[in-house]
Amino acid sequence: MPEHTPVPTPSADRAARPSTLLPGAVHRLVEVPGGRIHCVEQGTGPLVLLVHGFPESWYSWRHQLPALAAAGYRAVAIDVRGYGRSSKPVAVDAYRMLAHVADNTAVVRALGAETAIVVGHDWGSPIAAHSALLRPDVFTAAALLSVPYAPPGGPRPTDAFTRIGGDEEFYVSYFQTPGRAEAEIEPDVRGWLTGLYTGLSGDTLAPADHSGLFFVPKGARMADRFPTGRLPGWLEERDLDVYSAEFERTGLTGALNRYRNVDRDWEDLTAWHGASVAQPSLFIGGTLDASTTWMSDAIDAYPRTLPGLSAAHLLEGCGHWIQQERPAEVNTLLTDWLHDRR
């Protein structure tokens, strides 16, 4: 179990300030080999590192930080490199998986801890899984939300995504060319985020097709298939204020560069092709999330790929933004699982 580290080191305490968005939490910047990582921290106890996905920020864990703190944990949500107040390297290859694992490891050390439990959602899920895979000495357990674990390997990712798209273009392929997706998103960041959040939410997506948003017809934009109308129940205007303000300030290039490293990851992780994550693990997904339906084979393979799995929970009627759509259920599942680790 991660050691109790209630007092941050002096370097970790640099630039610490109370959060105006989340009472009781503290913002701080920590130094990592690639620059700096912005953290939002609440509570004392064993360290739990929370890693967000695309296109989000530390704020996507706003419901989990106080719940984990109340349960006796030191919960720390980061802005992944390229997001928010964390560093945004210029080079595309600075966003490879190995760099994210190095960031997570350095954050744990900067916070004065030797080990941590890592929790990830969306892109944060594979980042959390690979942190556990590559650094089992640091990450003693991993909880994965929405995106199932699939071991490195298989066909070259961009080749596989081209085949998936068929006559249209799969969204990961659409994101590959620097500047292309940015040109669609950045003229109306708030509108684009609203469409994506709404289109992948359980209470607002079209029941007959929860995957159409991921395919772009030739000559079209991804946003052309976004729904219009009411916001999903979990998303308030003030939440959109937070997300859109961050991306209007930073742009989307750093966030999109994660997608532009899938082939580099495939090459970097050759030695781990087919490898399982042995540490205790947990999976939580939504039944209406395309990630869980497309990757159902990965979930079926968990006895081999996640031999330490405690449980795989699929929340009925839930979409992609699981810890925001169903915060109470996710908090209960996480805290019960964490208590079992003590």
PDB file of N, CA and C in Angstrom, residues 166-204:
ATOM      1  N   GLY A 166     -12.642   2.607 -43.080  1.00  0.00           N
ATOM      2  CA  GLY A 166     -13.296   2.208 -44.322  1.00  0.00           C
ATOM      3  C   GLY A 166     -13.444   3.382 -45.267  1.00  0.00           C
ATOM      4  N   ASP A 167     -14.665   3.638 -45.727  1.00  0.00           N
ATOM      5  CA  ASP A 167     -14.911   4.742 -46.654  1.00  0.00           C
ATOM      6  C   ASP A 167     -14.875   6.100 -45.957  1.00  0.00           C
ATOM      7  N   GLU A 168     -14.963   6.100 -44.642  1.00  0.00           N
ATOM      8  CA  GLU A 168     -14.843   7.338 -43.887  1.00  0.00           C
ATOM      9  C   GLU A 168     -13.506   7.339 -43.158  1.00  0.00           C
ATOM     10  N   GLU A 169     -13.302   8.328 -42.340  1.00  0.00           N
ATOM     11  CA  GLU A 169     -12.019   8.470 -41.642  1.00  0.00           C
ATOM     12  C   GLU A 169     -12.243   8.327 -40.145  1.00  0.00           C
ATOM     13  N   PHE A 170     -11.567   7.362 -39.539  1.00  0.00           N
ATOM     14  CA  PHE A 170     -11.654   7.182 -38.101  1.00  0.00           C
ATOM     15  C   PHE A 170     -11.046   8.401 -37.421  1.00  0.00           C
ATOM     16  N   TYR A 171     -11.612   8.777 -36.288  1.00  0.00           N
ATOM     17  CA  TYR A 171     -11.211  10.043 -35.663  1.00  0.00           C
ATOM     18  C   TYR A 171      -9.732  10.098 -35.315  1.00  0.00           C
ATOM     19  N   VAL A 172      -9.126   8.972 -34.926  1.00  0.00           N
ATOM     20  CA  VAL A 172      -7.689   8.989 -34.604  1.00  0.00           C
ATOM     21  C   VAL A 172      -6.875   9.305 -35.856  1.00  0.00           C
ATOM     22  N   SER A 173      -7.298   8.770 -36.994  1.00  0.00           N
ATOM     23  CA  SER A 173      -6.634   9.116 -38.254  1.00  0.00           C
ATOM     24  C   SER A 173      -6.831  10.600 -38.570  1.00  0.00           C
ATOM     25  N   TYR A 174      -8.039  11.100 -38.326  1.00  0.00           N
ATOM     26  CA  TYR A 174      -8.353  12.508 -38.567  1.00  0.00           C
ATOM     27  C   TYR A 174      -7.463  13.419 -37.725  1.00  0.00           C
ATOM     28  N   PHE A 175      -7.103  12.964 -36.535  1.00  0.00           N
ATOM     29  CA  PHE A 175      -6.281  13.769 -35.629  1.00  0.00           C
ATOM     30  C   PHE A 175      -4.789  13.732 -35.964  1.00  0.00           C
ATOM     31  N   GLN A 176      -4.340  12.882 -36.880  1.00  0.00           N
ATOM     32  CA  GLN A 176      -2.916  12.658 -37.053  1.00  0.00           C
ATOM     33  C   GLN A 176      -2.156  13.863 -37.597  1.00  0.00           C
ATOM     34  N   THR A 177      -2.714  14.577 -38.535  1.00  0.00           N
ATOM     35  CA  THR A 177      -1.982  15.666 -39.184  1.00  0.00           C
ATOM     36  C   THR A 177      -1.992  16.906 -38.306  1.00  0.00           C
ATOM     37  N   PRO A 178      -0.825  17.381 -37.864  1.00  0.00           N
ATOM     38  CA  PRO A 178      -0.800  18.580 -37.019  1.00  0.00           C
ATOM     39  C   PRO A 178      -1.492  19.756 -37.695  1.00  0.00           C
ATOM     40  N   GLY A 179      -2.336  20.419 -36.932  1.00  0.00           N
ATOM     41  CA  GLY A 179      -3.031  21.605 -37.408  1.00  0.00           C
ATOM     42  C   GLY A 179      -4.402  21.335 -37.993  1.00  0.00           C
ATOM     43  N   ARG A 180      -4.668  20.114 -38.435  1.00  0.00           N
ATOM     44  CA  ARG A 180      -5.936  19.843 -39.108  1.00  0.00           C
ATOM     45  C   ARG A 180      -7.124  19.905 -38.150  1.00  0.00           C
ATOM     46  N   ALA A 181      -7.082  19.123 -37.079  1.00  0.00           N
ATOM     47  CA  ALA A 181      -8.170  19.155 -36.109  1.00  0.00           C
ATOM     48  C   ALA A 181      -8.212  20.496 -35.379  1.00  0.00           C
ATOM     49  N   GLU A 182      -7.042  21.084 -35.141  1.00  0.00           N
ATOM     50  CA  GLU A 182      -7.002  22.381 -34.481  1.00  0.00           C
ATOM     51  C   GLU A 182      -7.795  23.420 -35.292  1.00  0.00           C
ATOM     52  N   ALA A 183      -7.672  23.351 -36.619  1.00  0.00           N
ATOM     53  CA  ALA A 183      -8.369  24.307 -37.468  1.00  0.00           C
ATOM     54  C   ALA A 183      -9.878  24.161 -37.359  1.00  0.00           C
ATOM     55  N   GLU A 184     -10.357  22.964 -37.058  1.00  0.00           N
ATOM     56  CA  GLU A 184     -11.787  22.760 -36.836  1.00  0.00           C
ATOM     57  C   GLU A 184     -12.219  23.241 -35.464  1.00  0.00           C
ATOM     58  N   ILE A 185     -11.413  22.934 -34.438  1.00  0.00           N
ATOM     59  CA  ILE A 185     -11.837  23.137 -33.051  1.00  0.00           C
ATOM     60  C   ILE A 185     -11.651  24.574 -32.580  1.00  0.00           C
ATOM     61  N   GLU A 186     -10.513  25.163 -32.856  1.00  0.00           N
ATOM     62  CA  GLU A 186     -10.122  26.379 -32.155  1.00  0.00           C
ATOM     63  C   GLU A 186     -10.925  27.627 -32.523  1.00  0.00           C
ATOM     64  N   PRO A 187     -11.568  27.707 -33.694  1.00  0.00           N
ATOM     65  CA  PRO A 187     -12.440  28.874 -33.920  1.00  0.00           C
ATOM     66  C   PRO A 187     -13.663  28.922 -32.994  1.00  0.00           C
ATOM     67  N   ASP A 188     -14.093  27.772 -32.487  1.00  0.00           N
ATOM     68  CA  ASP A 188     -15.234  27.740 -31.566  1.00  0.00           C
ATOM     69  C   ASP A 188     -15.005  26.620 -30.554  1.00  0.00           C
ATOM     70  N   VAL A 189     -14.076  26.852 -29.654  1.00  0.00           N
ATOM     71  CA  VAL A 189     -13.696  25.827 -28.682  1.00  0.00           C
ATOM     72  C   VAL A 189     -14.898  25.401 -27.850  1.00  0.00           C
ATOM     73  N   ARG A 190     -15.639  26.357 -27.329  1.00  0.00           N
ATOM     74  CA  ARG A 190     -16.760  26.013 -26.460  1.00  0.00           C
ATOM     75  C   ARG A 190     -17.807  25.186 -27.212  1.00  0.00           C
ATOM     76  N   GLY A 191     -18.127  25.592 -28.428  1.00  0.00           N
ATOM     77  CA  GLY A 191     -19.116  24.856 -29.200  1.00  0.00           C
ATOM     78  C   GLY A 191     -18.654  23.442 -29.514  1.00  0.00           C
ATOM     79  N   TRP A 192     -17.385  23.268 -29.848  1.00  0.00           N
ATOM     80  CA  TRP A 192     -16.871  21.945 -30.186  1.00  0.00           C
ATOM     81  C   TRP A 192     -16.874  21.043 -28.953  1.00  0.00           C
ATOM     82  N   LEU A 193     -16.406  21.557 -27.843  1.00  0.00           N
ATOM     83  CA  LEU A 193     -16.420  20.767 -26.613  1.00  0.00           C
ATOM     84  C   LEU A 193     -17.844  20.386 -26.223  1.00  0.00           C
ATOM     85  N   THR A 194     -18.765  21.331 -26.348  1.00  0.00           N
ATOM     86  CA  THR A 194     -20.161  21.045 -26.007  1.00  0.00           C
ATOM     87  C   THR A 194     -20.696  19.899 -26.856  1.00  0.00           C
ATOM     88  N   GLY A 195     -20.412  19.926 -28.151  1.00  0.00           N
ATOM     89  CA  GLY A 195     -20.886  18.876 -29.039  1.00  0.00           C
ATOM     90  C   GLY A 195     -20.305  17.518 -28.708  1.00  0.00           C
ATOM     91  N   LEU A 196     -19.013  17.472 -28.403  1.00  0.00           N
ATOM     92  CA  LEU A 196     -18.379  16.186 -28.089  1.00  0.00           C
ATOM     93  C   LEU A 196     -18.871  15.645 -26.754  1.00  0.00           C
ATOM     94  N   TYR A 197     -18.900  16.495 -25.726  1.00  0.00           N
ATOM     95  CA  TYR A 197     -19.385  16.044 -24.417  1.00  0.00           C
ATOM     96  C   TYR A 197     -20.831  15.541 -24.516  1.00  0.00           C
ATOM     97  N   THR A 198     -21.655  16.283 -25.257  1.00  0.00           N
ATOM     98  CA  THR A 198     -23.059  15.904 -25.386  1.00  0.00           C
ATOM     99  C   THR A 198     -23.212  14.611 -26.182  1.00  0.00           C
ATOM    100  N   GLY A 199     -22.470  14.507 -27.264  1.00  0.00           N
ATOM    101  CA  GLY A 199     -22.613  13.353 -28.141  1.00  0.00           C
ATOM    102  C   GLY A 199     -22.180  12.043 -27.539  1.00  0.00           C
ATOM    103  N   LEU A 200     -21.331  12.086 -26.516  1.00  0.00           N
ATOM    104  CA  LEU A 200     -20.828  10.851 -25.907  1.00  0.00           C
ATOM    105  C   LEU A 200     -21.370  10.636 -24.499  1.00  0.00           C
ATOM    106  N   SER A 201     -22.400  11.375 -24.123  1.00  0.00           N
ATOM    107  CA  SER A 201     -23.017  11.227 -22.804  1.00  0.00           C
ATOM    108  C   SER A 201     -24.206  10.284 -22.875  1.00  0.00           C
ATOM    109  N   GLY A 202     -24.385   9.490 -21.843  1.00  0.00           N
ATOM    110  CA  GLY A 202     -25.420   8.473 -21.856  1.00  0.00           C
ATOM    111  C   GLY A 202     -26.821   9.008 -22.004  1.00  0.00           C
ATOM    112  N   ASP A 203     -27.096  10.202 -21.468  1.00  0.00           N
ATOM    113  CA  ASP A 203     -28.477  10.704 -21.489  1.00  0.00           C
ATOM    114  C   ASP A 203     -28.788  11.585 -22.683  1.00  0.00           C
ATOM    115  N   THR A 204     -27.796  11.817 -23.576  1.00  0.00           N
ATOM    116  CA  THR A 204     -28.061  12.673 -24.727  1.00  0.00           C
ATOM    117  C   THR A 204     -27.615  12.070 -26.055  1.00  0.00           C
TER     118      THR A 204
END
